[in-house]
Coordinates of C-alpha atoms in Angstrom, one line a residue:
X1 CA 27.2 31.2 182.2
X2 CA 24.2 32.9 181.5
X3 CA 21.3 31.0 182.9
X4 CA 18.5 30.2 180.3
X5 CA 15.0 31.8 180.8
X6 CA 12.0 29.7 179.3
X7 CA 9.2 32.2 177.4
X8 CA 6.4 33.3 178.9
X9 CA 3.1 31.1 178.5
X10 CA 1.2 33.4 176.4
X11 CA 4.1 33.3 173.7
X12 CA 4.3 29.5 173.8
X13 CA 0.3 29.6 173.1
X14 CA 0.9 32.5 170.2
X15 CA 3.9 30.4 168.9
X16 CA 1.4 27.0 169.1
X17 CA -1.5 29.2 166.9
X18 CA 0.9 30.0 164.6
X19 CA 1.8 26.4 163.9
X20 CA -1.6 25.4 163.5
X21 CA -0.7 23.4 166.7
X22 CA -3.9 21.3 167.7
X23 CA -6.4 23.2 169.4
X24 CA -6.9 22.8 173.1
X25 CA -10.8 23.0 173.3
X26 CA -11.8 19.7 172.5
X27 CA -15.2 20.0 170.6
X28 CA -13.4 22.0 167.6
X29 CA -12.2 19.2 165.1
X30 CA -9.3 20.1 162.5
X31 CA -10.7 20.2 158.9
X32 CA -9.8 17.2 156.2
X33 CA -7.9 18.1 153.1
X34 CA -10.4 18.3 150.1
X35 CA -8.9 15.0 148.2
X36 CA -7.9 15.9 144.4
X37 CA -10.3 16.4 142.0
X38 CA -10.4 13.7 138.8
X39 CA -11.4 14.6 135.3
X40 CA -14.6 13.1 133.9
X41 CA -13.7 10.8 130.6
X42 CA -16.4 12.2 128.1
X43 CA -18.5 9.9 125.9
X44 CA -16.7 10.5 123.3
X45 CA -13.2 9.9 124.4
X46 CA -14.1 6.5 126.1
X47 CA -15.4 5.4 122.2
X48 CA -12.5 6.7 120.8
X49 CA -10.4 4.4 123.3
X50 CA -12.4 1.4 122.6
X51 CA -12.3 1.6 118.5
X52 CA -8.6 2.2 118.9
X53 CA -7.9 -1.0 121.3
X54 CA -10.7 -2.6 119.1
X55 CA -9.2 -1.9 115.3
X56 CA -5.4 -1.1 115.9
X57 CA -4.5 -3.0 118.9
X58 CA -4.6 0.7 121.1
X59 CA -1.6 1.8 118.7
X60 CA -1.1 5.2 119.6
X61 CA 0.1 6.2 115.9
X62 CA -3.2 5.7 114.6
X63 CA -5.2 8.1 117.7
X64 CA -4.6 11.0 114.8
X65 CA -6.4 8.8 112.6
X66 CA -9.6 8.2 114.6
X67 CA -9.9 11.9 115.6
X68 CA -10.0 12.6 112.0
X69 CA -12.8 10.3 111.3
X70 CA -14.5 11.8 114.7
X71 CA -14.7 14.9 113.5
X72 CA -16.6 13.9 110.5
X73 CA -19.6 12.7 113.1
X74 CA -21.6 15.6 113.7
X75 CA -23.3 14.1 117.1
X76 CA -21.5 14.8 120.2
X77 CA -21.1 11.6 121.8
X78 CA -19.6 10.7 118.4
X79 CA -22.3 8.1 117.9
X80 CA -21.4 7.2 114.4
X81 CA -17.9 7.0 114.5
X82 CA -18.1 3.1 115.1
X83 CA -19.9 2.7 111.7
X84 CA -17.4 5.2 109.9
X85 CA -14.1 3.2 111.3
X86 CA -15.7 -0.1 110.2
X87 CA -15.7 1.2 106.2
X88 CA -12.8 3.5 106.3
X89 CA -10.9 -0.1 107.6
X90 CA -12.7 -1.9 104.8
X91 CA -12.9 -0.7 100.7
X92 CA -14.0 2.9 101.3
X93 CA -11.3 5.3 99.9
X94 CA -13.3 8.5 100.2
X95 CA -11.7 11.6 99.1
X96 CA -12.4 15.4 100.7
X97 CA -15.5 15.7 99.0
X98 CA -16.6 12.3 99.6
X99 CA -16.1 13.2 103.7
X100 CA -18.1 16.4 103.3
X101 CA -20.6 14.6 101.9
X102 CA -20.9 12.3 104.5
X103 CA -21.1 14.1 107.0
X104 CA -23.8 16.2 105.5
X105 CA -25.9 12.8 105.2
X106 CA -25.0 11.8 108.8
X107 CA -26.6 15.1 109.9
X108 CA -29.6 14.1 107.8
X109 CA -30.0 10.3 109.4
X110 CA -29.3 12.0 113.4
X111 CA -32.1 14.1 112.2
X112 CA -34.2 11.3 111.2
X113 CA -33.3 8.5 114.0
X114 CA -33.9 11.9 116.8
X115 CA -37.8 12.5 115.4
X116 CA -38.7 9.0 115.3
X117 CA -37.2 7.0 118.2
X118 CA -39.9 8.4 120.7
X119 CA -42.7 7.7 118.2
X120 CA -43.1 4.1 117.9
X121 CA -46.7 4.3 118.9
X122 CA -47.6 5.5 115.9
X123 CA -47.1 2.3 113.9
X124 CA -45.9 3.9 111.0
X125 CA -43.6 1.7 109.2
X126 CA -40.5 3.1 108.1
X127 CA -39.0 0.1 106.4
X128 CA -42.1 0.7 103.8
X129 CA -40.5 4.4 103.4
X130 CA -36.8 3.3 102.8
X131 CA -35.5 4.6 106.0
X132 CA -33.8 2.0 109.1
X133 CA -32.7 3.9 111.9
X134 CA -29.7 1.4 112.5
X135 CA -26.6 3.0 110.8
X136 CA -25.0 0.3 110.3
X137 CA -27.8 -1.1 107.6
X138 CA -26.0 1.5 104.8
X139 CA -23.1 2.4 103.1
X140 CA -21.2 5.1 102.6
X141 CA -22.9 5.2 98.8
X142 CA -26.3 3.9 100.1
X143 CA -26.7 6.6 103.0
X144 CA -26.2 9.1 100.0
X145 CA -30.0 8.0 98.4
X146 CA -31.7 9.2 102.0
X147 CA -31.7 12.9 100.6
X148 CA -34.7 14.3 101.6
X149 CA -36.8 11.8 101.9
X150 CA -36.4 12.3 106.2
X151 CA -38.6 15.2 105.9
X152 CA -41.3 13.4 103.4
X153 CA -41.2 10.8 106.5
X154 CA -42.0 13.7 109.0
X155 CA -44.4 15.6 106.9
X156 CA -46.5 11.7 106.5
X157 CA -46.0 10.8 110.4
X158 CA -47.2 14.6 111.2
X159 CA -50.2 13.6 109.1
X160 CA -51.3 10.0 110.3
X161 CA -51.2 11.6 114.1
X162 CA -53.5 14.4 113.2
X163 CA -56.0 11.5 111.6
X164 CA -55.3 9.3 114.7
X165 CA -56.3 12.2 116.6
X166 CA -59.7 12.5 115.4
X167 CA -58.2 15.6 112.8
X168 CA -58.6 14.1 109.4
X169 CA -56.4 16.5 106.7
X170 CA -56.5 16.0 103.0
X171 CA -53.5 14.8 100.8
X172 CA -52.1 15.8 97.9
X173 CA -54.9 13.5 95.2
X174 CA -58.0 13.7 98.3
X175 CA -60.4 15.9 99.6
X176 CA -62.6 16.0 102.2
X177 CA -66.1 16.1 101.2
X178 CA -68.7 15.4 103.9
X179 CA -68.2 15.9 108.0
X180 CA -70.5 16.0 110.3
X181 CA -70.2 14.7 114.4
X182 CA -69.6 11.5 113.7
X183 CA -68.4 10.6 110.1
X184 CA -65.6 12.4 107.8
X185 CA -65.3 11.4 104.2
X186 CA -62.2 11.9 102.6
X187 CA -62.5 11.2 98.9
X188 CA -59.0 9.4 97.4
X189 CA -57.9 9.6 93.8
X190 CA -54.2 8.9 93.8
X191 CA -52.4 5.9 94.9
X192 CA -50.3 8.3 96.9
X193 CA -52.8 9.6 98.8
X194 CA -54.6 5.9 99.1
X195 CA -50.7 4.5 100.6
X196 CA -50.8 7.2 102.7
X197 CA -54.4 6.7 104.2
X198 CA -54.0 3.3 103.9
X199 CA -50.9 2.6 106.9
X200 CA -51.2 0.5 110.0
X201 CA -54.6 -1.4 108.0
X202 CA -55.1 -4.9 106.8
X203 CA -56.9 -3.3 103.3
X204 CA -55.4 -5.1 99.9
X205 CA -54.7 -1.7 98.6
X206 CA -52.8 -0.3 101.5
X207 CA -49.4 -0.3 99.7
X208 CA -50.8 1.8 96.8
X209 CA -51.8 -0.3 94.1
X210 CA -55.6 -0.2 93.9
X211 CA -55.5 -4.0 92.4
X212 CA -59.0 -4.6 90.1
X213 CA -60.6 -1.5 91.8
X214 CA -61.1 1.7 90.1
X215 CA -60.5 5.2 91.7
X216 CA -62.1 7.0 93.5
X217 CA -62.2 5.7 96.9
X218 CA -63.7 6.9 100.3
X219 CA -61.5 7.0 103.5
X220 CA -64.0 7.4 106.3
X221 CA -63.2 8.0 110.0
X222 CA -65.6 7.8 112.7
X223 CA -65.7 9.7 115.9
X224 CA -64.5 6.9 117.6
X225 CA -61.6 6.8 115.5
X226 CA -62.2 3.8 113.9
X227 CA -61.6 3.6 109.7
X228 CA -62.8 2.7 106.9
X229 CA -62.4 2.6 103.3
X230 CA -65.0 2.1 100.6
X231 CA -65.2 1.8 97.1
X232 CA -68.3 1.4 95.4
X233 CA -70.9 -0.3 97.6
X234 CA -68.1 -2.5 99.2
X235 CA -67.3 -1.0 103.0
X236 CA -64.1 -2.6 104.8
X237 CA -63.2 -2.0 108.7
X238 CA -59.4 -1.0 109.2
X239 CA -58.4 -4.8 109.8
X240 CA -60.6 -5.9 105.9
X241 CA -63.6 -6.8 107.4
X242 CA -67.8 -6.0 106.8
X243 CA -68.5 -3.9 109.0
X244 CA -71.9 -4.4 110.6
X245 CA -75.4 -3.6 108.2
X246 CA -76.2 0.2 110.1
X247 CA -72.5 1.2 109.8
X248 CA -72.3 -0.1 106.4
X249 CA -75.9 0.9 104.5
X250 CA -75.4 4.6 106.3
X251 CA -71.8 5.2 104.7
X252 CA -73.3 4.4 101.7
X253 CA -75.8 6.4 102.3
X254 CA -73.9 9.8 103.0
X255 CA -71.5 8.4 100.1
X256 CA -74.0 8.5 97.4
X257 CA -75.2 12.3 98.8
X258 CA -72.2 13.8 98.6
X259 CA -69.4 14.9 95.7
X260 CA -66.0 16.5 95.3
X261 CA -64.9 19.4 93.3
X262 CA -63.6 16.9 90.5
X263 CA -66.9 15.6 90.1
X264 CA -68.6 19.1 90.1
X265 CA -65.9 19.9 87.6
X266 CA -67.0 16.9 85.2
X267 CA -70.6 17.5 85.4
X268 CA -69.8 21.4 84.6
X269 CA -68.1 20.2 81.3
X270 CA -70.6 17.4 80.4
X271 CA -72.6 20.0 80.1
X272 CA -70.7 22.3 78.4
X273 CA -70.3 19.7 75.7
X274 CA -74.0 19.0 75.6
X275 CA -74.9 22.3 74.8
X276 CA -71.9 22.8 72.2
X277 CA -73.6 19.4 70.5
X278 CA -76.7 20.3 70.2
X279 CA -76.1 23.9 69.0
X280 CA -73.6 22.5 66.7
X281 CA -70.7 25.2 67.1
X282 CA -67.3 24.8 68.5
X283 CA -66.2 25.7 71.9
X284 CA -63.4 28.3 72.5
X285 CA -60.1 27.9 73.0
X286 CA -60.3 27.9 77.3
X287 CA -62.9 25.4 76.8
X288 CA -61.5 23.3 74.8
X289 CA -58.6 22.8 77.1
X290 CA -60.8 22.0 80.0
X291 CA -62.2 19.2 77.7
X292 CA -58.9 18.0 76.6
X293 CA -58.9 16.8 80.4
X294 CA -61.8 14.3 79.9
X295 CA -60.5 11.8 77.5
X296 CA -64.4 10.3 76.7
X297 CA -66.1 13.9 76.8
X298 CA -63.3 14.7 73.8
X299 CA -63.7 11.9 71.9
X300 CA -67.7 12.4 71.5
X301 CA -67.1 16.1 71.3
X302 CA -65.2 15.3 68.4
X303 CA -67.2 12.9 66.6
X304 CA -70.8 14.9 67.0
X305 CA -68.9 18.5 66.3
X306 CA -65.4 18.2 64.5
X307 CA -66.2 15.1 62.4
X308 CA -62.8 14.4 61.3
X309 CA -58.9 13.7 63.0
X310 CA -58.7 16.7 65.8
X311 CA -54.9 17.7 65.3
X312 CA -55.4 19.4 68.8
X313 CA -56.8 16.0 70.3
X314 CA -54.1 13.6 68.5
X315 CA -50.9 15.6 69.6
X316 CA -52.3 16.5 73.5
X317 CA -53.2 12.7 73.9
X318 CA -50.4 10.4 75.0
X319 CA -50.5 6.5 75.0
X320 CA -51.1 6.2 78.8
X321 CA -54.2 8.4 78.9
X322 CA -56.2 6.0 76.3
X323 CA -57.3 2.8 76.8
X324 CA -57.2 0.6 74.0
X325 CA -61.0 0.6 73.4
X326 CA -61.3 4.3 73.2
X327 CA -57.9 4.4 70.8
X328 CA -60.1 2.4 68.4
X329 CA -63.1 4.0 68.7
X330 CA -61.4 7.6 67.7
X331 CA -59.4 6.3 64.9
X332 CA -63.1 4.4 63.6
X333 CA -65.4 6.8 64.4
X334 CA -63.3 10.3 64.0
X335 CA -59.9 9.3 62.1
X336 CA -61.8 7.2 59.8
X337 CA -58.2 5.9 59.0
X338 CA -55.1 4.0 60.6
X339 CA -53.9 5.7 64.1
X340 CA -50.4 4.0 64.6
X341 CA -49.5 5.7 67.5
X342 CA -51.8 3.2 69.3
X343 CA -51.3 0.4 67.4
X344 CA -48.4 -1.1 70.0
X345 CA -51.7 -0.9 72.9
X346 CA -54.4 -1.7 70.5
X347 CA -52.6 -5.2 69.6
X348 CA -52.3 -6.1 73.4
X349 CA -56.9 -6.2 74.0
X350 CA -58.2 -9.3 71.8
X351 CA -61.9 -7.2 71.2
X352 CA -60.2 -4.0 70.4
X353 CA -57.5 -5.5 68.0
X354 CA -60.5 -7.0 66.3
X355 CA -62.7 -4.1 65.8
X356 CA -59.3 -2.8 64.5
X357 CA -58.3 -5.0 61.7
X358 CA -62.0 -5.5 60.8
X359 CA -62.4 -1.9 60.1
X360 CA -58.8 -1.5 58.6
X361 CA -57.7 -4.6 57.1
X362 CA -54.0 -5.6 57.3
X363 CA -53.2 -2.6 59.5
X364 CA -51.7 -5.0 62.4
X365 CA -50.1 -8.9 61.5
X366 CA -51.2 -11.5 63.3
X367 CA -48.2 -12.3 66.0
X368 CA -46.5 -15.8 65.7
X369 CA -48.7 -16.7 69.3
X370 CA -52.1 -15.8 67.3
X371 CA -51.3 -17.8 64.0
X372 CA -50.3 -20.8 66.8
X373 CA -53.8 -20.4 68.5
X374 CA -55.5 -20.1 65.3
X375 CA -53.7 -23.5 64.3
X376 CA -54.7 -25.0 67.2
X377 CA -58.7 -24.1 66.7
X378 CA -58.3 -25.5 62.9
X379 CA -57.0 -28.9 64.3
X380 CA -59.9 -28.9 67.1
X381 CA -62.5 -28.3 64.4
X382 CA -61.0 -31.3 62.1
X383 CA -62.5 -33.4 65.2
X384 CA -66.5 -32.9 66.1
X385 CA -64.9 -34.4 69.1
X386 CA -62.7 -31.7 69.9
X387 CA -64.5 -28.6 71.5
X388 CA -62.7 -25.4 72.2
X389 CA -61.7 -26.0 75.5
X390 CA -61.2 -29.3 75.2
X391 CA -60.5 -31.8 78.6
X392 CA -57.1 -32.5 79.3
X393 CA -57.9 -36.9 79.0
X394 CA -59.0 -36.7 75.7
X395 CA -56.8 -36.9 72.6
X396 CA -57.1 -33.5 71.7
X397 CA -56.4 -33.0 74.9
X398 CA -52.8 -35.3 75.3
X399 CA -52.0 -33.8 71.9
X400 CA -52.1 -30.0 72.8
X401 CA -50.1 -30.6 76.6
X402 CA -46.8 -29.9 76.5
X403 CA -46.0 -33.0 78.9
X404 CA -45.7 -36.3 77.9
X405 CA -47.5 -38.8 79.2
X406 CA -45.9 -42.2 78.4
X407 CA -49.4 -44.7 79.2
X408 CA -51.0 -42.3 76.6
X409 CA -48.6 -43.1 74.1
X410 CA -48.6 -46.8 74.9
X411 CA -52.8 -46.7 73.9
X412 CA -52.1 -45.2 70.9
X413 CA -50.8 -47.8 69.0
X414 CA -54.3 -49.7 68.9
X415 CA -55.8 -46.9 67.9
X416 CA -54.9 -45.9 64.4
X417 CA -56.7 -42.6 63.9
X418 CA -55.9 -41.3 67.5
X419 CA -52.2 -41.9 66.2
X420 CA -52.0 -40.5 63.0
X421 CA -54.0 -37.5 64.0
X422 CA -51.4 -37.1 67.1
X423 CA -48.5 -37.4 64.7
X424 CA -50.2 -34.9 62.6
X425 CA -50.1 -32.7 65.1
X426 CA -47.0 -32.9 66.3
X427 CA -45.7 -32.5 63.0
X428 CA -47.5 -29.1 62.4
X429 CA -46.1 -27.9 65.7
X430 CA -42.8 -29.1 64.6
X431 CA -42.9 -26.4 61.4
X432 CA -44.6 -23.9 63.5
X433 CA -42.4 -20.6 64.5
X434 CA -44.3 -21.3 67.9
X435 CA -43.0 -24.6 68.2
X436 CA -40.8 -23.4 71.3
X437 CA -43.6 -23.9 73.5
X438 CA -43.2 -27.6 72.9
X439 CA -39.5 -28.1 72.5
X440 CA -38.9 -29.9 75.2
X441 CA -41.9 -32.5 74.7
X442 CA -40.9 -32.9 71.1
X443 CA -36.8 -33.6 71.8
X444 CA -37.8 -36.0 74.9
X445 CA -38.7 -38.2 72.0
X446 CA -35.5 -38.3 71.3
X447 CA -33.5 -38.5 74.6
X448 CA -33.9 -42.3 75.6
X449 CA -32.2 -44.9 74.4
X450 CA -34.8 -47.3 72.3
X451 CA -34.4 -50.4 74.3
X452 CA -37.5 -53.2 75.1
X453 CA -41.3 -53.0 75.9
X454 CA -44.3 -51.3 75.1
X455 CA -43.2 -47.7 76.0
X456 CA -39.9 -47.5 74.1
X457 CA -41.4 -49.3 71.0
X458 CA -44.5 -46.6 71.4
X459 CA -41.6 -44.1 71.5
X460 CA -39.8 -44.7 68.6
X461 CA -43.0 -45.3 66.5
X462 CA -44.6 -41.6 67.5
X463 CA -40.7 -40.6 66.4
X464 CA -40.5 -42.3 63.3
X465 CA -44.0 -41.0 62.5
X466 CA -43.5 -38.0 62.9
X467 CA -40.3 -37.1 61.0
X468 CA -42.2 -39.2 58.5
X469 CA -44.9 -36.6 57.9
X470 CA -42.6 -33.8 58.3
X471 CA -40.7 -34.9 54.8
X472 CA -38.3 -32.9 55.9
X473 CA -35.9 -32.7 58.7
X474 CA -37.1 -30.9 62.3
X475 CA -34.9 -27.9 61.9
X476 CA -35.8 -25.6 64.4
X477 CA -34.3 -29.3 67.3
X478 CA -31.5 -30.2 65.1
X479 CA -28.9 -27.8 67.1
X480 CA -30.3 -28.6 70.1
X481 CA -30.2 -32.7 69.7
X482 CA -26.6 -32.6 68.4
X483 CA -25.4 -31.9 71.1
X484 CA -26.1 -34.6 72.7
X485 CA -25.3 -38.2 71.7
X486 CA -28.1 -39.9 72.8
X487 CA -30.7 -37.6 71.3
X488 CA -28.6 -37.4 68.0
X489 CA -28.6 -41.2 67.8
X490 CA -32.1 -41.8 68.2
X491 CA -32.7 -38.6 65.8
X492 CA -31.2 -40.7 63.1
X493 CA -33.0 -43.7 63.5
X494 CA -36.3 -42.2 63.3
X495 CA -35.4 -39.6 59.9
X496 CA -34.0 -43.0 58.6
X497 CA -30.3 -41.7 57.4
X498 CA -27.4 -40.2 58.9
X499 CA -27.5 -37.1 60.6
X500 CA -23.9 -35.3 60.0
X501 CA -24.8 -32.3 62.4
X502 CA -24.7 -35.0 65.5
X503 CA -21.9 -37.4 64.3
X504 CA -19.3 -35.5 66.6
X505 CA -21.3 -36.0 69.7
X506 CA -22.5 -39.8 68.7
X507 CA -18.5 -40.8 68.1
X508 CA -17.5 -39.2 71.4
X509 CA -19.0 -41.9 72.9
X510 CA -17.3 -45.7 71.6
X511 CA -20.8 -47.7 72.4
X512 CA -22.8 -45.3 70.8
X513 CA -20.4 -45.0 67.7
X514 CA -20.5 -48.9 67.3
X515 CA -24.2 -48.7 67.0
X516 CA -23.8 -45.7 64.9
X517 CA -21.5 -47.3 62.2
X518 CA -23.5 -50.6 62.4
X519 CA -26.7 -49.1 61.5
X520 CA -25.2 -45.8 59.1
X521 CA -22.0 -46.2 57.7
X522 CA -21.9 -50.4 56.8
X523 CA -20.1 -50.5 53.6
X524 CA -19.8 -47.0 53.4
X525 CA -23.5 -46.3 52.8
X526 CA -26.4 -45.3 54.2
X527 CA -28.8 -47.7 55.2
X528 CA -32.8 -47.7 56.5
X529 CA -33.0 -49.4 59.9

C-alpha cells in the first residue's frame, strides 16, 4: 500500500485563505454581516391601517375602499382622509362629480390651514371671516361655500401686517390723506374698509356697522404703532379709550387741515352748481351726471334751475339713496305732486309723513297703529288729568298698561268715575282693529272662575261693564275664549245670555255644564244672572 503523503504547508495556508479560514494575525478582526434592511411604514400607510382597524374591524375587503377615498386627499400624509372616512361611513352618497369637487375644495382648505398656522401673532380672527382650520368643523356641502374666500383672507392678513408694521395701505372705500413722521391718516368711507381697519380693537364699530355715527371716519396710526380712530371731534385709543388731551386736540388738529379726493370732488361740484344757479342755465350732460352723484346738490339744482319733476333725477334715484326727508322735500318743492315711489319710506319718519299728507291730503292712510295712538291722545285729553305721557300709577295710566293689576281693580269700585271711564276704555279698545295689543289683558277677565272676595267680585264687575258698553258682543276674543271652558263660562255671565260659540267646550266639562244649564238653559230659556 501506497503510503499517504500529507501537503505541503504553504498549500494548507492557500487552502485555509480560500476558506476564509480565520486569520492568524491576531489584531485583524473578521467583518459582521450588515443585518437586513426594513422598510419605513410611510405616514400615510400607518393612517390607512388605523381607519381600517378603526371603521371595519381591519377587514381586508374594505383596504380597496380606503385607498379610493385616499386618493381623493390631495396632501401627502393623507391628512384628511380621517374626516372623508367619517362622512363616506355616514349619509354622504357622493357621486364622481361630487368627489372631484371635493377634492378641489380640500386643496383650497390645505391651502388656507398651510398660510395661517404660523401666523397666529397676528390676531386676526378667522372665525369673524368664516374660515376654522379644523376640518372636521364642515361638511362635505359646507366645505363647498369656502370658494374663494381663502385668498380674501390672505389678501386682508397681508394687509393688517403691513399696518402692524408701521406701513399703513389704503382699502378699497379709504385713502390716505395726511402723513408725516409720526401720524398717518387714513380717511374710511365704507364699512368694509372700517371692518377691515377695525380688527384686533375694542372700537364699537369694529365689526362694520358704524352704529349712530355717520361716515367718514379717520384711522390714525402713530409711529409708535399705536391706533386710533376718530369721527368727528371724538378720538378713541385701539382698546375705546380717550386718549390723553395733546394726542387728542393735535389729531384734531391735523384732521380739520386736511381732505380727501371725495371731498375735493364735492366742493368742485358745489360750485359748479353755484355758478349754474346764479347764471340760470343748465349744465351739460357730463355735468349733470357728476351731480346726479350728490343726492342734496340735485335736489337744489333742480328746484333753483329745472323747476319742475326732473325725469333724469326721478328714474337715476333709487329708494336707498334718499332719505325720507329729502323724498319729501323733491316731491313738495320740485314734483309739486304725489311721488309714490317713496311713499313705502316716507310713511316709516313721523315729521316727514306729516309734511307729506299736509301738503297732499289723503295721499298716505293712517295705519291701524296711528288711528290706536290717535285714540289714545283723545281719551287722555277727555281728562285735564291725563297728560301725554301720563305716569304709570295714575288711572290713565292702569287704563293704557297692558297688565293687569288686580289692587287697582279692587279701588275702583269706590270710585265711580275712575270705573266708568276705565270701562270706557276698555271697551273702545275692545272695537279697535289694534285691540291685539291688549288681548291678553282683556281675555284674563275672563279666565278665572268668579268665586268670593273683593278681587273676583271687582273682576266680574269690570267684565260685566264692559260688555255692557260694548252693546255688542267682543268679536275680535270670541274664538279665542271658546276654546276654553272656563273663559267661555265667565264670557256668558258677563254678556248676560248664552254664548253658543263656547257651549262645546263649557259641556266638555260635567261641573261647568251644571252651572251652565242652571244659569242658561232652566226651562229651556235664557235667563239674566
Amino acid at each position: 500500500m501506497k503510503a499517504a503523503t500529507l501537503p505541503p504547508i504553504t498549500s494548507l495556508q492557500t487552502k485555509s485563505a480560500e476558506n476564509d479560514s480565520p486569520p492568524t494575525n491576531p489584531g485583524h478582526h473578521r467583518k459582521k454581516p450588515k443585518p437586513k434592511e426594513t422598510l419605513k411604514r410611510s405616514q400615510a400607510d400607518k393612517r390607512i391601517d388605523f381607519l381600517l382597524k378603526k371603521h371595519f374591524d381591519d377587514d381586508p375587503d374594505f383596504r380597496p375602499l380606503i385607498l379610493e377615498l385616499a386618493e381623493l386627499d390631495p396632501t401627502p400624509k393623507k391628512k384628511y382622509l380621517a374626516w372623508l372616512v367619517k362622512h363616506w361611513t355616514g349619509q354622504w352618497n357622493p357621486t364622481d362629480a361630487d368627489q372631484k369637487r371635493v377634492t378641489k375644495y380640500l386643496e383650497t382648505h390645505h391651502k388656507g390651514a398651510k398660510y395661517f398656522s404660523p401666523l397666529s401673532w397676528t390676531g386676526l380672527r378667522l372665525e369673524d371671516a368664516g374660515y376654522h382650520a379644523d376640518i372636521f368643523r364642515y361638511t362635505p356641502e359646507s366645505l363647498a361655500t369656502l370658494g374663494g374666500r381663502i385668498a380674501e383672507i390672505i389678501r386682508i392678513d397681508e394687509e393688517d401686517k403691513r399696518i402692524r408694521m408701521g406701513e399703513p395701505v389704503a382699502l378699497d372705500g379709504s385713502e390716505i390723506v395726511h402723513q408725516d413722521d409720526k401720524f398717518t391718516i387714513i380717511r374710511i368711507r365704507t364699512t368694509g374698509a372700517l371692518q377691515s381697519f377695525g380688527q384686533d380693537t375694542s372700537w364699537c364699530v369694529r365689526h362694520g356697522d358704524p352704529m349712530n355715527y355717520s361716515f367718514p371716519f379717520d384711522f390714525i396710526l402713530d409711529h409708535e404703532g399705536n391706533r386710533y380712530l376718530a369721527n368727528g371731534m371724538e378720538v378713541k385709543d385701539r382698546w375705546d379709550m380717550v386718549p390723553c388731551t395733546a394726542v387728542r386736540n393735535r389729531i384734531n388738529e391735523l384732521r380739520s387741515n386736511v381732505s380727501d379726493s371725495h371731498e375735493i370732488e364735492k366742493a368742485k361740484r358745489r360750485d359748479r352748481v353755484e355758478r349754474a344757479i346764479q347764471e340760470k342755465r343748465k349744465l351739460t350732460g357730463e355735468e349733470t351726471s357728476e351731480i346726479l352723484q350728490d343726492v342734496k346738490l340735485a335736489i337744489r339744482y333742480a328746484t333753483e334751475v329745472i323747476g319742475g319733476p326732473w325725469r333724469r333725477f326721478e328714474q337715476h334715484v333709487r329708494v336707498a339713496d334718499l332719505t325720507a326727508r329729502q323724498a319729501v322735500d323733491y316731491a313738495v318743492t320740485v314734483r309739486k305732486k304725489r311721488w309714490r315711489k317713496f311713499e313705502n319710506k316716507i310713511k316709516r319718519s313721523v315729521g316727514p309723513l306729516a309734511n307729506y299728507r299736509r301738503a297732499f291730503p289723503g295721499s298716505i292712510a293712517k295705519s291701524d297703529e296711528e288711528i290706536f295712538m290717535q285714540q289714545l291722545k283723545d281719551w287722555r285729553t277727555q281728562d285735564p288729568q291725563a297728560h301725554w305721557r301720563p305716569s304709570r300709577w295714575s288711572n290713565q295710566g292702569h287704563a293704557e298698561s297692558r297688565q293687569r293689576d288686580a289692587c287697582y281693580e279692587v279701588s275702583l269700585l269706590d270710585r265711580r268715575y275712575s270705573f266708568d271711564r276705565y270701562c270706557r276704555f276698555l271697551a273702545s279698545i275692545a272695537t279697535s282693529e289694534m285691540a291685539n295689543r291688549y288681548r291678553l289683558k282683556l281675555k284674563s277677565y275672563f279666565s278665572r272662575n268668579y268665586g268670593e272676595g273683593e278681587e273676583a267680585k271687582s273682576q266680574l264687575e269690570i267684565a260685566r261693564e264692559m260688555c255692557r258698553r260694548l252693546n255688542q258682543r267682543v268679536q275680535f276674543l270670541e274664538i279665542s275664549i271658546a276654546k276654553d271652558p272656563i273663559c267661555s263660562l265667565n264670557y256668558a255671565k258677563a254678556i248676560g245670555e248664552r254664548f253658543v260659540r263656547g257651549e262645546e267646550a263649557i259641556m266638555a266639562d260635567p261641573k261647568l255644564a251644571h252651572q251652565y244649564r242652571r244659569i242658561f238653559l232652566r226651562s229651556g230659556c235664557e235667563t239674566e244672572i
